[in-house]
Amino acid sequence: MEQEIIFGARDEQEYPSKHTARCKIEQNDILDFQKLITKESFRHPKAYLMPIAGLLFCMSVLSNSGLAMWYLYIIPYLIAIPIGVPFIWRKNAKKAFNRMKDMGQLEYEISFYDAYFVTTTAAGWQKTEYEQLNKICVSDNALFLMHSPSSATIVPKDSLTDEMLEFLISIQTASPNKNAAKKK
């Protein structure tokens, strides 16, 4: 199923929405989303294939070149990667935040209906049916309505009431073919 993206004026809905929220995205929300994507991707065994294959390749090259202590070359990289990744996340979050700011997508209104939700920004609106969602993930500061494993509508928790949060979680858990809402 394709998502319906329409820019321009929106016709009024047939009936009033169940819930409506005004959202403002912060850079930390984008950073939380990047962390979530990384953690979700490394839950799958194929995500480990490239790093392990690269490590094995380096070990074989260093061992064949006569370097008996190959681990002295590999261990600094194993230390540098966990230290460097948060810096990369922050840089990417800042770039995404600035790109969204330029496109006018930092502030939007999201209206929840029985079968879909509508996101309205200054540039236009987008209608997404709940059955198109991959899953709903919850972090400490935001709710992520996942369209795919790498894209989502970010809804900050401070813009949601408890009733709205329960409604969204019930949508996810009511669907028999979807994962239950995951808490980070």
C-alpha atoms as an extended CHARMM CRD file, in Angstrom:
* protein
*
       184  EXT
         1         1  MET       CA              0.0000000000        0.0000000000        0.0000000000  PROA      1               0.0000000000
         2         2  GLU       CA              1.2220000000        3.4420000000       -0.8870000000  PROA      2               0.0000000000
         3         3  GLN       CA              0.9980000000        6.4230000000        1.3970000000  PROA      3               0.0000000000
         4         4  GLU       CA             -1.1600000000        9.1950000000        0.0730000000  PROA      4               0.0000000000
         5         5  ILE       CA              0.7480000000       12.4930000000        0.0100000000  PROA      5               0.0000000000
         6         6  ILE       CA             -1.1750000000       15.5330000000       -1.1580000000  PROA      6               0.0000000000
         7         7  PHE       CA              0.1020000000       19.0810000000       -1.1760000000  PROA      7               0.0000000000
         8         8  GLY       CA             -2.1560000000       22.0740000000       -1.2320000000  PROA      8               0.0000000000
         9         9  ALA       CA             -5.5250000000       22.8010000000        0.3360000000  PROA      9               0.0000000000
        10        10  ARG       CA             -7.2000000000       19.9800000000        2.2000000000  PROA      10              0.0000000000
        11        11  ASP       CA            -10.9110000000       19.2720000000        2.0580000000  PROA      11              0.0000000000
        12        12  GLU       CA            -12.6060000000       19.0270000000        5.4150000000  PROA      12              0.0000000000
        13        13  GLN       CA            -12.8760000000       15.4920000000        6.7800000000  PROA      13              0.0000000000
        14        14  GLU       CA            -16.1970000000       13.6810000000        6.7780000000  PROA      14              0.0000000000
        15        15  TYR       CA            -16.3130000000       13.6200000000       10.5560000000  PROA      15              0.0000000000
        16        16  PRO       CA            -14.3160000000       15.2120000000       13.3680000000  PROA      16              0.0000000000
        17        17  SER       CA            -11.0680000000       13.6090000000       14.4480000000  PROA      17              0.0000000000
        18        18  LYS       CA            -10.8320000000       11.5220000000       17.6150000000  PROA      18              0.0000000000
        19        19  HSD       CA             -7.7150000000       13.3660000000       18.7470000000  PROA      19              0.0000000000
        20        20  THR       CA             -5.6680000000       16.2840000000       17.4780000000  PROA      20              0.0000000000
        21        21  ALA       CA             -2.2270000000       17.3850000000       18.6190000000  PROA      21              0.0000000000
        22        22  ARG       CA              0.0950000000       20.2540000000       17.7290000000  PROA      22              0.0000000000
        23        23  CYS       CA              3.6520000000       18.9630000000       17.5010000000  PROA      23              0.0000000000
        24        24  LYS       CA              7.0160000000       20.6710000000       17.4460000000  PROA      24              0.0000000000
        25        25  ILE       CA             10.0510000000       18.5390000000       16.6560000000  PROA      25              0.0000000000
        26        26  GLU       CA             13.2930000000       19.1880000000       18.5390000000  PROA      26              0.0000000000
        27        27  GLN       CA             16.7650000000       18.0290000000       17.5870000000  PROA      27              0.0000000000
        28        28  ASN       CA             16.7730000000       15.5550000000       20.5070000000  PROA      28              0.0000000000
        29        29  ASP       CA             13.6660000000       13.8500000000       19.0770000000  PROA      29              0.0000000000
        30        30  ILE       CA             15.5370000000       13.1910000000       15.8410000000  PROA      30              0.0000000000
        31        31  LEU       CA             18.5330000000       11.9370000000       17.8170000000  PROA      31              0.0000000000
        32        32  ASP       CA             16.2690000000        9.5120000000       19.7290000000  PROA      32              0.0000000000
        33        33  PHE       CA             14.8790000000        8.2880000000       16.4030000000  PROA      33              0.0000000000
        34        34  GLN       CA             18.3800000000        7.6200000000       15.0300000000  PROA      34              0.0000000000
        35        35  LYS       CA             19.2810000000        5.6510000000       18.1610000000  PROA      35              0.0000000000
        36        36  LEU       CA             16.0620000000        3.6570000000       17.8100000000  PROA      36              0.0000000000
        37        37  ILE       CA             16.7960000000        2.8150000000       14.1730000000  PROA      37              0.0000000000
        38        38  THR       CA             20.3100000000        1.6690000000       15.0380000000  PROA      38              0.0000000000
        39        39  LYS       CA             19.1460000000       -0.5070000000       17.9120000000  PROA      39              0.0000000000
        40        40  GLU       CA             16.3630000000       -2.0310000000       15.8020000000  PROA      40              0.0000000000
        41        41  SER       CA             18.6900000000       -2.7940000000       12.8650000000  PROA      41              0.0000000000
        42        42  PHE       CA             21.2220000000       -4.5720000000       15.0840000000  PROA      42              0.0000000000
        43        43  ARG       CA             18.5470000000       -6.8980000000       16.4360000000  PROA      43              0.0000000000
        44        44  HSD       CA             18.6760000000       -8.6970000000       13.1000000000  PROA      44              0.0000000000
        45        45  PRO       CA             21.5910000000      -11.0720000000       12.4780000000  PROA      45              0.0000000000
        46        46  LYS       CA             22.2630000000       -9.7760000000        8.9450000000  PROA      46              0.0000000000
        47        47  ALA       CA             23.2230000000       -6.3780000000       10.4340000000  PROA      47              0.0000000000
        48        48  TYR       CA             26.2420000000       -8.0270000000       12.0440000000  PROA      48              0.0000000000
        49        49  LEU       CA             27.4230000000       -9.6050000000        8.7930000000  PROA      49              0.0000000000
        50        50  MET       CA             29.3440000000       -6.6150000000        7.3830000000  PROA      50              0.0000000000
        51        51  PRO       CA             31.2400000000       -5.6630000000       10.5730000000  PROA      51              0.0000000000
        52        52  ILE       CA             32.1870000000       -9.2890000000       11.2230000000  PROA      52              0.0000000000
        53        53  ALA       CA             33.2180000000       -9.8570000000        7.6020000000  PROA      53              0.0000000000
        54        54  GLY       CA             35.3300000000       -6.6670000000        7.6880000000  PROA      54              0.0000000000
        55        55  LEU       CA             36.9900000000       -7.7360000000       10.9260000000  PROA      55              0.0000000000
        56        56  LEU       CA             37.7500000000      -11.2060000000        9.5620000000  PROA      56              0.0000000000
        57        57  PHE       CA             39.1740000000       -9.6980000000        6.3710000000  PROA      57              0.0000000000
        58        58  CYS       CA             41.4660000000       -7.3750000000        8.3590000000  PROA      58              0.0000000000
        59        59  MET       CA             42.6050000000      -10.2530000000       10.5610000000  PROA      59              0.0000000000
        60        60  SER       CA             43.4260000000      -12.4310000000        7.5620000000  PROA      60              0.0000000000
        61        61  VAL       CA             45.3350000000       -9.6450000000        5.7810000000  PROA      61              0.0000000000
        62        62  LEU       CA             47.3260000000       -8.7630000000        8.8910000000  PROA      62              0.0000000000
        63        63  SER       CA             48.0280000000      -12.4090000000        9.7300000000  PROA      63              0.0000000000
        64        64  ASN       CA             49.2030000000      -13.2320000000        6.1970000000  PROA      64              0.0000000000
        65        65  SER       CA             51.5010000000      -10.2080000000        6.1320000000  PROA      65              0.0000000000
        66        66  GLY       CA             53.5060000000      -11.6250000000        8.9900000000  PROA      66              0.0000000000
        67        67  LEU       CA             52.0480000000       -9.4580000000       11.7270000000  PROA      67              0.0000000000
        68        68  ALA       CA             51.6850000000      -11.9290000000       14.5470000000  PROA      68              0.0000000000
        69        69  MET       CA             50.1000000000       -9.3450000000       16.8470000000  PROA      69              0.0000000000
        70        70  TRP       CA             47.2690000000       -8.3250000000       14.4890000000  PROA      70              0.0000000000
        71        71  TYR       CA             44.9860000000       -7.6180000000       17.4330000000  PROA      71              0.0000000000
        72        72  LEU       CA             47.0170000000       -4.4900000000       18.2440000000  PROA      72              0.0000000000
        73        73  TYR       CA             45.6800000000       -3.0090000000       14.9900000000  PROA      73              0.0000000000
        74        74  ILE       CA             42.0970000000       -4.1620000000       15.4170000000  PROA      74              0.0000000000
        75        75  ILE       CA             41.4120000000       -3.3180000000       19.0950000000  PROA      75              0.0000000000
        76        76  PRO       CA             41.7370000000        0.4900000000       18.6630000000  PROA      76              0.0000000000
        77        77  TYR       CA             38.9760000000        0.3660000000       16.0360000000  PROA      77              0.0000000000
        78        78  LEU       CA             36.7630000000       -1.6690000000       18.3440000000  PROA      78              0.0000000000
        79        79  ILE       CA             37.2320000000        1.0340000000       20.9640000000  PROA      79              0.0000000000
        80        80  ALA       CA             36.8550000000        3.9840000000       18.5520000000  PROA      80              0.0000000000
        81        81  ILE       CA             33.5750000000        2.8160000000       17.0020000000  PROA      81              0.0000000000
        82        82  PRO       CA             31.4470000000        2.9460000000       20.2080000000  PROA      82              0.0000000000
        83        83  ILE       CA             32.9650000000        6.3230000000       21.0610000000  PROA      83              0.0000000000
        84        84  GLY       CA             32.5480000000        7.7570000000       17.5420000000  PROA      84              0.0000000000
        85        85  VAL       CA             28.9900000000        6.6150000000       16.7820000000  PROA      85              0.0000000000
        86        86  PRO       CA             27.2780000000        9.1110000000       19.1540000000  PROA      86              0.0000000000
        87        87  PHE       CA             29.1530000000       11.9570000000       17.4530000000  PROA      87              0.0000000000
        88        88  ILE       CA             27.9080000000       10.7230000000       14.0710000000  PROA      88              0.0000000000
        89        89  TRP       CA             24.3400000000       10.5110000000       15.4350000000  PROA      89              0.0000000000
        90        90  ARG       CA             24.5080000000       14.1100000000       16.6810000000  PROA      90              0.0000000000
        91        91  LYS       CA             25.8900000000       15.3710000000       13.3710000000  PROA      91              0.0000000000
        92        92  ASN       CA             23.2020000000       13.5270000000       11.3810000000  PROA      92              0.0000000000
        93        93  ALA       CA             20.4600000000       14.7240000000       13.7590000000  PROA      93              0.0000000000
        94        94  LYS       CA             21.5960000000       18.3200000000       13.3010000000  PROA      94              0.0000000000
        95        95  LYS       CA             21.5940000000       17.9360000000        9.4980000000  PROA      95              0.0000000000
        96        96  ALA       CA             18.1240000000       16.3570000000        9.5240000000  PROA      96              0.0000000000
        97        97  PHE       CA             16.8280000000       19.0300000000       11.8950000000  PROA      97              0.0000000000
        98        98  ASN       CA             18.1260000000       21.8340000000        9.6500000000  PROA      98              0.0000000000
        99        99  ARG       CA             16.6940000000       20.1340000000        6.5490000000  PROA      99              0.0000000000
       100       100  MET       CA             13.2820000000       19.8120000000        8.2160000000  PROA      100             0.0000000000
       101       101  LYS       CA             13.4850000000       23.4400000000        9.3560000000  PROA      101             0.0000000000
       102       102  ASP       CA             14.2000000000       24.5870000000        5.7980000000  PROA      102             0.0000000000
       103       103  MET       CA             11.2270000000       22.6010000000        4.5080000000  PROA      103             0.0000000000
       104       104  GLY       CA              8.9080000000       23.9150000000        7.2500000000  PROA      104             0.0000000000
       105       105  GLN       CA              8.2850000000       20.4910000000        8.7720000000  PROA      105             0.0000000000
       106       106  LEU       CA              9.2940000000       21.1280000000       12.3860000000  PROA      106             0.0000000000
       107       107  GLU       CA              5.8290000000       22.2070000000       13.4640000000  PROA      107             0.0000000000
       108       108  TYR       CA              2.7300000000       20.3510000000       12.3730000000  PROA      108             0.0000000000
       109       109  GLU       CA             -0.7140000000       19.2750000000       13.4380000000  PROA      109             0.0000000000
       110       110  ILE       CA             -1.6070000000       15.6200000000       13.5740000000  PROA      110             0.0000000000
       111       111  SER       CA             -5.2310000000       14.4810000000       13.6380000000  PROA      111             0.0000000000
       112       112  PHE       CA             -6.1240000000       10.9030000000       14.5430000000  PROA      112             0.0000000000
       113       113  TYR       CA             -9.2320000000        9.2520000000       13.0820000000  PROA      113             0.0000000000
       114       114  ASP       CA            -10.5980000000        5.7060000000       13.3780000000  PROA      114             0.0000000000
       115       115  ALA       CA             -8.6860000000        4.2330000000       10.4190000000  PROA      115             0.0000000000
       116       116  TYR       CA             -5.9610000000        6.8030000000        9.6530000000  PROA      116             0.0000000000
       117       117  PHE       CA             -4.1310000000        9.9070000000       10.7770000000  PROA      117             0.0000000000
       118       118  VAL       CA             -3.4870000000       13.1500000000        8.9160000000  PROA      118             0.0000000000
       119       119  THR       CA             -0.3120000000       15.2060000000        9.3260000000  PROA      119             0.0000000000
       120       120  THR       CA             -0.6720000000       18.8530000000        8.2840000000  PROA      120             0.0000000000
       121       121  THR       CA              2.3680000000       21.1150000000        7.8140000000  PROA      121             0.0000000000
       122       122  ALA       CA              2.8220000000       24.5130000000        6.2130000000  PROA      122             0.0000000000
       123       123  ALA       CA              3.7690000000       22.7450000000        2.9570000000  PROA      123             0.0000000000
       124       124  GLY       CA              0.7700000000       20.4070000000        2.7550000000  PROA      124             0.0000000000
       125       125  TRP       CA             -0.7710000000       17.3520000000        4.3450000000  PROA      125             0.0000000000
       126       126  GLN       CA             -0.2980000000       13.6060000000        4.3980000000  PROA      126             0.0000000000
       127       127  LYS       CA             -2.8670000000       10.9130000000        5.1370000000  PROA      127             0.0000000000
       128       128  THR       CA             -1.5760000000        7.5910000000        6.4980000000  PROA      128             0.0000000000
       129       129  GLU       CA             -3.7450000000        4.6000000000        7.3090000000  PROA      129             0.0000000000
       130       130  TYR       CA             -2.9070000000        2.7350000000       10.4990000000  PROA      130             0.0000000000
       131       131  GLU       CA             -2.5460000000       -0.5590000000        8.6700000000  PROA      131             0.0000000000
       132       132  GLN       CA              0.3190000000        1.0130000000        6.6720000000  PROA      132             0.0000000000
       133       133  LEU       CA              2.3440000000        1.4870000000        9.8470000000  PROA      133             0.0000000000
       134       134  ASN       CA              5.1710000000       -0.9380000000       10.4370000000  PROA      134             0.0000000000
       135       135  LYS       CA              4.9320000000       -0.4880000000       14.2170000000  PROA      135             0.0000000000
       136       136  ILE       CA              4.7060000000        2.1190000000       16.9460000000  PROA      136             0.0000000000
       137       137  CYS       CA              7.7490000000        2.6760000000       19.1530000000  PROA      137             0.0000000000
       138       138  VAL       CA              7.7940000000        4.6510000000       22.3840000000  PROA      138             0.0000000000
       139       139  SER       CA             10.8220000000        6.4160000000       23.8530000000  PROA      139             0.0000000000
       140       140  ASP       CA             11.1270000000        8.5640000000       26.9470000000  PROA      140             0.0000000000
       141       141  ASN       CA             10.3640000000       11.7730000000       25.0220000000  PROA      141             0.0000000000
       142       142  ALA       CA              8.4890000000       10.7810000000       21.8680000000  PROA      142             0.0000000000
       143       143  LEU       CA              6.2670000000        8.3180000000       20.0750000000  PROA      143             0.0000000000
       144       144  PHE       CA              7.3970000000        7.0850000000       16.6550000000  PROA      144             0.0000000000
       145       145  LEU       CA              4.7400000000        6.0330000000       14.1470000000  PROA      145             0.0000000000
       146       146  MET       CA              6.9990000000        3.8740000000       11.9760000000  PROA      146             0.0000000000
       147       147  HSD       CA              6.1250000000        3.9130000000        8.2580000000  PROA      147             0.0000000000
       148       148  SER       CA              9.1250000000        1.6890000000        7.4980000000  PROA      148             0.0000000000
       149       149  PRO       CA             12.1870000000        0.5470000000        9.4320000000  PROA      149             0.0000000000
       150       150  SER       CA             13.8930000000        3.8750000000        8.6460000000  PROA      150             0.0000000000
       151       151  SER       CA             11.1180000000        6.4920000000        8.4930000000  PROA      151             0.0000000000
       152       152  ALA       CA              8.5340000000        7.6420000000       10.9910000000  PROA      152             0.0000000000
       153       153  THR       CA              6.2250000000       10.3930000000       12.0780000000  PROA      153             0.0000000000
       154       154  ILE       CA              7.6400000000       11.7340000000       15.3310000000  PROA      154             0.0000000000
       155       155  VAL       CA              5.0660000000       12.7450000000       17.9320000000  PROA      155             0.0000000000
       156       156  PRO       CA              6.6010000000       14.3460000000       21.0560000000  PROA      156             0.0000000000
       157       157  LYS       CA              5.0210000000       12.9920000000       24.2390000000  PROA      157             0.0000000000
       158       158  ASP       CA              4.4760000000       16.4710000000       25.6670000000  PROA      158             0.0000000000
       159       159  SER       CA              1.9620000000       17.1060000000       22.8650000000  PROA      159             0.0000000000
       160       160  LEU       CA             -0.0440000000       13.9640000000       23.7380000000  PROA      160             0.0000000000
       161       161  THR       CA             -2.5650000000       13.4260000000       26.4830000000  PROA      161             0.0000000000
       162       162  ASP       CA             -2.7530000000       10.0830000000       28.2930000000  PROA      162             0.0000000000
       163       163  GLU       CA             -5.9640000000        9.3200000000       26.4180000000  PROA      163             0.0000000000
       164       164  MET       CA             -4.2650000000        9.9450000000       23.0560000000  PROA      164             0.0000000000
       165       165  LEU       CA             -1.2950000000        7.7650000000       24.0070000000  PROA      165             0.0000000000
       166       166  GLU       CA             -3.6090000000        4.9070000000       25.0270000000  PROA      166             0.0000000000
       167       167  PHE       CA             -5.5240000000        5.3070000000       21.7490000000  PROA      167             0.0000000000
       168       168  LEU       CA             -2.3300000000        4.9720000000       19.6980000000  PROA      168             0.0000000000
       169       169  ILE       CA             -1.0850000000        1.9850000000       21.6650000000  PROA      169             0.0000000000
       170       170  SER       CA             -4.4950000000        0.3040000000       21.2790000000  PROA      170             0.0000000000
       171       171  ILE       CA             -4.3140000000        0.7890000000       17.5070000000  PROA      171             0.0000000000
       172       172  GLN       CA             -1.0280000000       -1.0490000000       17.3810000000  PROA      172             0.0000000000
       173       173  THR       CA             -1.9990000000       -3.8760000000       19.7140000000  PROA      173             0.0000000000
       174       174  ALA       CA             -5.4030000000       -4.3510000000       18.0070000000  PROA      174             0.0000000000
       175       175  SER       CA             -3.7260000000       -5.2490000000       14.7180000000  PROA      175             0.0000000000
       176       176  PRO       CA             -3.0520000000       -9.0200000000       14.6880000000  PROA      176             0.0000000000
       177       177  ASN       CA             -0.2970000000       -8.8430000000       12.0590000000  PROA      177             0.0000000000
       178       178  LYS       CA              1.7820000000       -6.0740000000       13.6840000000  PROA      178             0.0000000000
       179       179  ASN       CA              4.2390000000       -6.0670000000       16.5640000000  PROA      179             0.0000000000
       180       180  ALA       CA              2.9770000000       -4.6400000000       19.8110000000  PROA      180             0.0000000000
       181       181  ALA       CA              4.1760000000       -1.1600000000       20.6040000000  PROA      181             0.0000000000
       182       182  LYS       CA              7.7750000000       -1.3640000000       21.7030000000  PROA      182             0.0000000000
       183       183  LYS       CA              9.1340000000        0.5980000000       24.5810000000  PROA      183             0.0000000000
       184       184  LYS       CA             12.7020000000        1.7660000000       24.1500000000  PROA      184             0.0000000000
